[in-house]
Amino acid sequence: MSADIFINYRGIDADYAPALLFERLSRRFGNRRLFLDDRTIAPGEDYVRRLLEGVRASKVLLAVIGPRWFARDDTGARLIDNPNDWIRRELATAFECGVIVIPVFTEGARPPRPTELPDDIEQLGRQNGLPLRRVRSGDDIESIVRRVSVYVPARRRRFLLIVVATAMLLLGVGVVLPSVLSQDQHPSAPGPGTTTSVTRTTTTTSQENRTTESSSTPPTNEPELWWEGTLTLDGNAFSTGYTLDTSPPSRQPAGDIGLVCQLGCAANEIGGTEFAAWTDAGFPAREQCANLLNSNPGQRLLSVKVGTKACFGTVEKRVGHLEVVEISGRGQMKIDVKVWNVPPR
């Protein structure tokens, strides 16, 4: 199966963006439909052939442009001026084959002007692009997904249409369609009378999970516990962020909770989807966090020290609270986290 979305980037310039694009877009389109060199090309494969085949077969090429996109080699010459520069070859191939090219601008980047580019890729200077900022990655990714979806149908929609069409043929529209749509909207909601066995999380090196228990019948007025444990953030070990919409959390360069890193990682600030500081005694309940976040929208950076408490939200609208329990250096901290699931409708 050929990939529909090709991620083009310069290694010394890209920072967090390629991995973040791959992880977030995979949720919508499926990882087999994305091409990222170190994720897609298997050991032993012809690197040159696979790259150019990947560009030609794609429908959309995302050109990641950061502040060092115009980097120079040891002689002082710009890399992009070399006809064998892989960034240039991939872009030139995309323009030749009619692939849609969407520039994605990271922190500190500016759009290149056509006059700054070699003739075979000067079109890049006329392409309208989209931002991908670390502290607003959730909103920016959604904008990129919406634009890519114009050319590439999302996996979920395609899968749902296949399921519905098959079900219609087998059992009839009137019986099956409402059932399928209901399952799609609430994939994790238990049916009436359903019980769920106790789930336990185990300890890993980068996520020190406390053993937690949850069932399909949460306490009154309190949604089901999604995950509880300690996140270890360490810029030196490339554990810079986590998405909390998986249980246990998945490592991401910039997730729902992560370090703020430019040339180095900050010791007194974290970034994510949304935060609201908690200043009262003890810890808030889920409803208190939801109300606090709703009354303080748009805060994606949080100044922290040991003992800082806050409520946070995730990309998929889960809510939780955190406490910073250790800061051992710049870009090195441990954060206790509790996340509740999205309440069933």
Coordinates of C-alpha atoms in Angstrom, one line a residue:
M1 CA 0.0 0.0 0.0
S2 CA 1.5 3.4 -1.1
A3 CA 1.5 6.3 1.3
D4 CA -0.7 9.3 0.6
I5 CA 1.1 11.8 2.8
F6 CA 4.9 12.4 2.5
I7 CA 6.7 14.3 5.2
N8 CA 9.7 16.2 3.8
Y9 CA 12.1 17.8 6.3
R10 CA 15.8 18.7 6.9
G11 CA 17.2 16.8 9.8
I12 CA 19.2 19.6 11.4
D13 CA 16.3 22.0 11.1
A14 CA 13.2 19.9 11.9
D15 CA 13.3 19.4 15.7
Y16 CA 10.0 18.0 17.0
A17 CA 7.9 18.6 13.9
P18 CA 8.3 15.4 11.7
A19 CA 7.7 13.0 14.5
L20 CA 4.8 15.0 15.8
L21 CA 3.1 15.2 12.4
F22 CA 3.6 11.4 11.9
E23 CA 2.1 10.5 15.3
R24 CA -0.9 12.9 15.2
L25 CA -1.7 12.3 11.5
S26 CA -1.5 8.6 12.0
R27 CA -4.5 8.8 14.3
R28 CA -6.6 10.2 11.5
F29 CA -5.2 8.6 8.4
G30 CA -3.4 5.4 9.6
N31 CA 0.4 5.1 9.8
R32 CA 0.6 3.1 6.5
R33 CA -0.7 6.1 4.7
L34 CA 2.2 8.3 5.9
F35 CA 5.7 8.3 4.6
L36 CA 8.5 9.4 7.1
D37 CA 11.9 8.1 6.1
D38 CA 13.0 6.6 9.4
R39 CA 9.6 5.1 10.1
T40 CA 8.8 3.8 6.6
I41 CA 12.0 2.6 5.0
A42 CA 13.0 -0.8 6.4
P43 CA 16.6 -1.9 6.9
G44 CA 18.1 -3.3 3.7
E45 CA 15.8 -1.3 1.4
D46 CA 17.1 1.0 -1.3
Y47 CA 16.9 4.4 0.4
V48 CA 17.1 6.4 -2.8
R49 CA 14.5 4.4 -4.7
R50 CA 12.1 4.3 -1.8
L51 CA 12.2 8.0 -1.2
L52 CA 11.5 9.0 -4.8
E53 CA 8.8 6.3 -5.1
G54 CA 7.2 7.6 -2.0
V55 CA 7.1 11.2 -3.3
R56 CA 5.7 10.1 -6.7
A57 CA 3.0 7.9 -5.1
S58 CA 1.8 10.5 -2.5
K59 CA -1.1 12.9 -2.9
V60 CA 0.2 15.5 -0.4
L61 CA 3.8 16.5 0.6
L62 CA 4.2 18.3 3.9
A63 CA 7.3 20.4 3.6
V64 CA 8.6 21.1 7.2
I65 CA 10.4 24.5 7.2
G66 CA 12.2 25.6 10.4
P67 CA 14.6 28.4 11.2
R68 CA 17.6 26.4 9.8
W69 CA 16.0 25.2 6.6
F70 CA 18.6 27.3 4.6
A71 CA 21.5 25.6 6.4
R72 CA 25.0 25.7 4.9
D73 CA 27.7 23.0 4.5
D74 CA 31.3 23.2 5.7
T75 CA 32.3 25.3 2.7
G76 CA 29.6 27.9 3.5
A77 CA 27.4 26.9 0.5
R78 CA 23.7 26.6 1.1
L79 CA 22.6 22.9 1.1
I80 CA 19.4 23.7 -0.9
D81 CA 21.6 25.0 -3.8
N82 CA 23.1 21.5 -4.2
P83 CA 21.1 19.6 -6.9
N84 CA 21.7 16.4 -4.9
D85 CA 20.3 17.8 -1.7
W86 CA 17.5 15.4 -0.7
I87 CA 15.1 18.1 0.5
R88 CA 15.4 19.8 -2.9
R89 CA 15.1 16.5 -4.9
E90 CA 12.0 15.4 -3.0
L91 CA 10.4 18.8 -3.6
A92 CA 11.3 19.0 -7.2
T93 CA 9.9 15.5 -7.8
A94 CA 6.7 16.5 -6.0
F95 CA 6.2 19.5 -8.3
E96 CA 7.0 17.5 -11.4
C97 CA 4.5 14.9 -10.5
G98 CA 1.7 17.2 -9.5
V99 CA 1.8 16.4 -5.8
I100 CA 0.1 19.0 -3.6
V101 CA 2.9 20.7 -1.5
I102 CA 1.9 22.3 1.8
P103 CA 4.7 24.1 3.7
V104 CA 4.5 23.7 7.4
F105 CA 6.4 26.4 9.4
T106 CA 7.8 25.6 12.8
E107 CA 8.9 28.1 15.5
G108 CA 11.1 30.8 14.2
A109 CA 10.7 30.0 10.5
R110 CA 9.7 32.3 7.8
P111 CA 8.3 31.5 4.3
P112 CA 11.1 31.3 1.7
R113 CA 10.8 33.8 -1.2
P114 CA 10.8 32.4 -4.8
T115 CA 14.0 34.4 -5.5
E116 CA 15.8 32.6 -2.7
L117 CA 15.1 29.2 -4.2
P118 CA 16.6 27.2 -7.1
D119 CA 14.5 27.2 -10.3
D120 CA 13.2 23.7 -9.9
I121 CA 11.6 24.4 -6.5
E122 CA 10.9 28.2 -6.7
Q123 CA 7.2 27.2 -6.7
L124 CA 7.6 26.5 -3.0
G125 CA 7.9 30.2 -2.4
R126 CA 4.4 30.7 -3.7
Q127 CA 2.7 27.9 -1.8
N128 CA 0.4 29.0 1.0
G129 CA 1.5 27.2 4.3
L130 CA 0.4 26.5 7.8
P131 CA 2.1 26.9 11.2
L132 CA 3.1 24.2 13.6
R133 CA 3.9 25.8 16.9
R134 CA 5.0 23.8 19.9
V135 CA 2.7 25.5 22.4
R136 CA -0.3 25.4 20.0
S137 CA 0.4 22.1 18.4
G138 CA -3.2 20.8 19.1
D139 CA -4.9 23.6 17.1
D140 CA -2.2 23.7 14.5
I141 CA -2.4 19.9 13.8
E142 CA -6.2 20.1 13.5
S143 CA -5.7 22.8 10.8
I144 CA -3.2 20.7 9.0
V145 CA -5.5 17.6 9.2
R146 CA -8.4 19.7 7.8
R147 CA -6.3 20.8 4.9
V148 CA -4.8 17.4 4.1
S149 CA -8.4 15.9 4.3
V150 CA -9.3 17.9 1.2
Y151 CA -7.0 15.5 -0.7
V152 CA -6.8 12.4 1.5
P153 CA -9.9 10.9 3.2
A154 CA -9.5 10.2 6.8
R155 CA -9.1 6.5 7.8
R156 CA -12.1 6.5 10.2
R157 CA -14.5 7.9 7.6
R158 CA -13.3 5.4 5.0
F159 CA -13.5 2.5 7.4
L160 CA -17.0 3.5 8.6
L161 CA -18.3 3.8 5.0
I162 CA -17.0 0.3 4.3
V163 CA -18.6 -1.1 7.5
V164 CA -21.9 0.6 6.8
A165 CA -22.0 -0.5 3.1
T166 CA -21.2 -4.1 4.1
A167 CA -23.8 -4.1 6.9
M168 CA -26.5 -2.6 4.6
L169 CA -25.9 -5.4 2.1
L170 CA -26.1 -8.1 4.8
L171 CA -28.8 -6.9 7.2
G172 CA -30.5 -3.8 5.8
V173 CA -30.2 -0.1 6.4
G174 CA -32.9 0.4 9.0
V175 CA -31.5 -2.0 11.5
V176 CA -27.7 -1.6 11.2
L177 CA -27.0 2.0 10.4
P178 CA -28.0 3.5 13.8
S179 CA -26.1 0.8 15.6
V180 CA -22.9 1.5 13.6
L181 CA -23.1 5.2 14.1
S182 CA -23.7 4.8 17.8
Q183 CA -20.6 2.6 18.2
D184 CA -18.5 5.1 16.3
Q185 CA -19.5 8.0 18.4
H186 CA -19.0 6.2 21.7
P187 CA -16.4 3.5 21.1
S188 CA -15.6 3.1 24.8
A189 CA -19.0 3.5 26.3
P190 CA -20.3 0.3 28.0
G191 CA -23.8 -1.0 27.2
P192 CA -26.5 -1.3 29.8
G193 CA -25.7 -3.8 32.5
T194 CA -22.2 -4.3 31.1
T195 CA -19.3 -4.9 33.6
T196 CA -15.7 -4.5 32.8
S197 CA -12.8 -6.3 34.4
V198 CA -10.3 -4.4 36.5
T199 CA -7.4 -3.0 34.4
R200 CA -4.0 -2.4 35.9
T201 CA -1.1 -0.4 34.5
T202 CA 2.5 -1.5 35.0
T203 CA 5.8 0.3 35.6
T204 CA 8.0 1.5 32.7
T205 CA 11.3 3.4 32.8
S206 CA 10.0 6.7 31.5
Q207 CA 6.5 6.5 32.9
E208 CA 6.4 5.4 36.6
N209 CA 2.8 4.2 36.8
R210 CA 1.0 3.8 40.0
T211 CA -1.1 0.6 39.9
T212 CA -4.7 1.9 39.4
E213 CA -8.0 0.2 39.2
S214 CA -11.1 1.2 37.3
S215 CA -14.3 -0.4 36.4
S216 CA -17.1 0.5 34.0
T217 CA -19.2 1.7 36.9
P218 CA -17.5 4.9 38.2
P219 CA -18.4 6.5 41.5
T220 CA -21.4 8.7 41.5
N221 CA -20.8 12.0 39.7
E222 CA -17.2 11.0 39.0
P223 CA -16.2 9.8 35.5
E224 CA -14.0 6.7 35.1
L225 CA -10.4 7.0 35.9
W226 CA -8.3 6.9 32.7
W227 CA -4.7 6.9 34.0
E228 CA -2.8 7.8 37.1
G229 CA 0.9 7.9 37.6
T230 CA 4.2 9.9 37.2
L231 CA 5.5 11.3 34.0
T232 CA 9.3 11.7 33.8
L233 CA 10.3 14.5 31.4
D234 CA 13.9 14.6 30.4
G235 CA 15.2 16.6 27.5
N236 CA 18.5 14.8 27.5
A237 CA 16.8 11.4 27.0
F238 CA 14.4 12.8 24.4
S239 CA 11.4 12.3 26.7
T240 CA 10.1 15.8 26.1
G241 CA 6.3 15.2 26.1
Y242 CA 3.4 12.8 26.3
T243 CA -0.1 12.4 24.9
L244 CA -2.5 11.5 27.7
D245 CA -5.2 10.3 25.3
T246 CA -3.6 6.8 25.5
S247 CA -3.4 4.8 28.7
P248 CA -0.6 4.5 29.6
P249 CA 0.6 7.8 28.0
S250 CA 2.5 7.7 24.7
R251 CA 5.7 9.6 24.3
Q252 CA 5.5 12.6 21.9
P253 CA 7.9 15.5 21.2
A254 CA 5.1 17.9 22.2
G255 CA 2.0 16.4 23.7
D256 CA -0.7 17.2 26.2
I257 CA 2.1 17.8 28.8
G258 CA 5.7 18.5 27.7
L259 CA 8.8 20.5 28.1
V260 CA 9.2 23.9 26.4
C261 CA 12.4 23.6 24.4
Q262 CA 14.0 25.9 21.9
L263 CA 17.8 25.9 22.0
G264 CA 17.4 24.2 25.4
C265 CA 14.6 23.0 27.6
A266 CA 13.2 25.2 30.4
A267 CA 13.4 24.3 34.0
N268 CA 10.4 26.4 35.0
E269 CA 7.8 26.0 32.3
I270 CA 5.8 23.3 30.6
G271 CA 3.6 23.4 27.5
G272 CA 0.6 21.4 26.3
T273 CA -3.0 21.5 25.2
E274 CA -4.5 23.6 28.0
F275 CA -3.7 24.4 31.6
A276 CA -5.3 26.2 34.5
A277 CA -3.4 26.7 37.8
W278 CA -5.0 25.2 41.0
T279 CA -4.3 27.3 44.1
D280 CA -6.7 25.8 46.6
A281 CA -5.7 23.1 49.2
G282 CA -5.8 19.4 48.2
F283 CA -6.6 18.3 44.7
P284 CA -9.6 19.2 42.5
A285 CA -12.3 16.8 41.3
R286 CA -12.9 16.3 37.6
E287 CA -15.9 18.7 37.6
Q288 CA -13.8 21.4 39.3
C289 CA -11.1 21.0 36.7
A290 CA -13.5 21.2 33.9
N291 CA -15.1 24.4 35.2
L292 CA -11.7 25.9 35.9
L293 CA -10.5 25.2 32.3
N294 CA -13.7 26.5 30.8
S295 CA -13.2 29.8 32.7
N296 CA -9.5 30.1 31.7
P297 CA -9.4 29.0 28.0
G298 CA -6.4 29.2 25.8
Q299 CA -3.5 28.8 28.3
R300 CA -1.0 26.5 26.7
L301 CA 2.1 27.4 28.9
L302 CA 2.4 26.9 32.6
S303 CA 5.1 28.3 34.8
V304 CA 6.1 25.6 37.3
K305 CA 8.1 24.9 40.4
V306 CA 8.1 22.0 42.8
G307 CA 4.6 21.8 44.3
T308 CA 2.9 23.5 41.4
K309 CA -0.7 22.1 40.9
A310 CA -2.9 22.6 37.9
C311 CA -5.8 21.2 35.9
F312 CA -5.2 20.3 32.3
G313 CA -7.1 19.2 29.2
T314 CA -6.1 16.8 26.3
V315 CA -6.6 16.9 22.6
E316 CA -9.5 14.5 22.9
K317 CA -11.1 16.5 25.7
R318 CA -10.1 14.4 28.7
V319 CA -9.5 16.3 31.9
G320 CA -7.0 15.8 34.7
H321 CA -4.8 17.4 37.3
L322 CA -1.1 17.5 37.9
E323 CA 1.5 18.3 40.6
V324 CA 5.2 18.9 39.9
V325 CA 7.0 16.7 42.4
E326 CA 10.6 17.1 41.3
I327 CA 12.8 19.4 39.2
S328 CA 16.4 18.2 39.0
G329 CA 17.7 20.5 36.3
R330 CA 16.9 22.3 33.1
G331 CA 14.5 20.1 31.1
Q332 CA 14.3 17.4 33.9
M333 CA 11.3 17.0 36.0
K334 CA 8.7 14.6 37.4
I335 CA 5.0 15.3 37.4
D336 CA 2.3 13.3 39.2
V337 CA -0.8 13.1 36.9
K338 CA -4.4 11.9 37.2
V339 CA -6.6 11.8 34.1
W340 CA -10.3 11.1 33.9
N341 CA -12.0 9.6 30.9
V342 CA -14.5 11.5 28.8
P343 CA -17.9 11.0 30.5
P344 CA -20.3 9.0 28.4
R345 CA -23.1 11.0 26.8

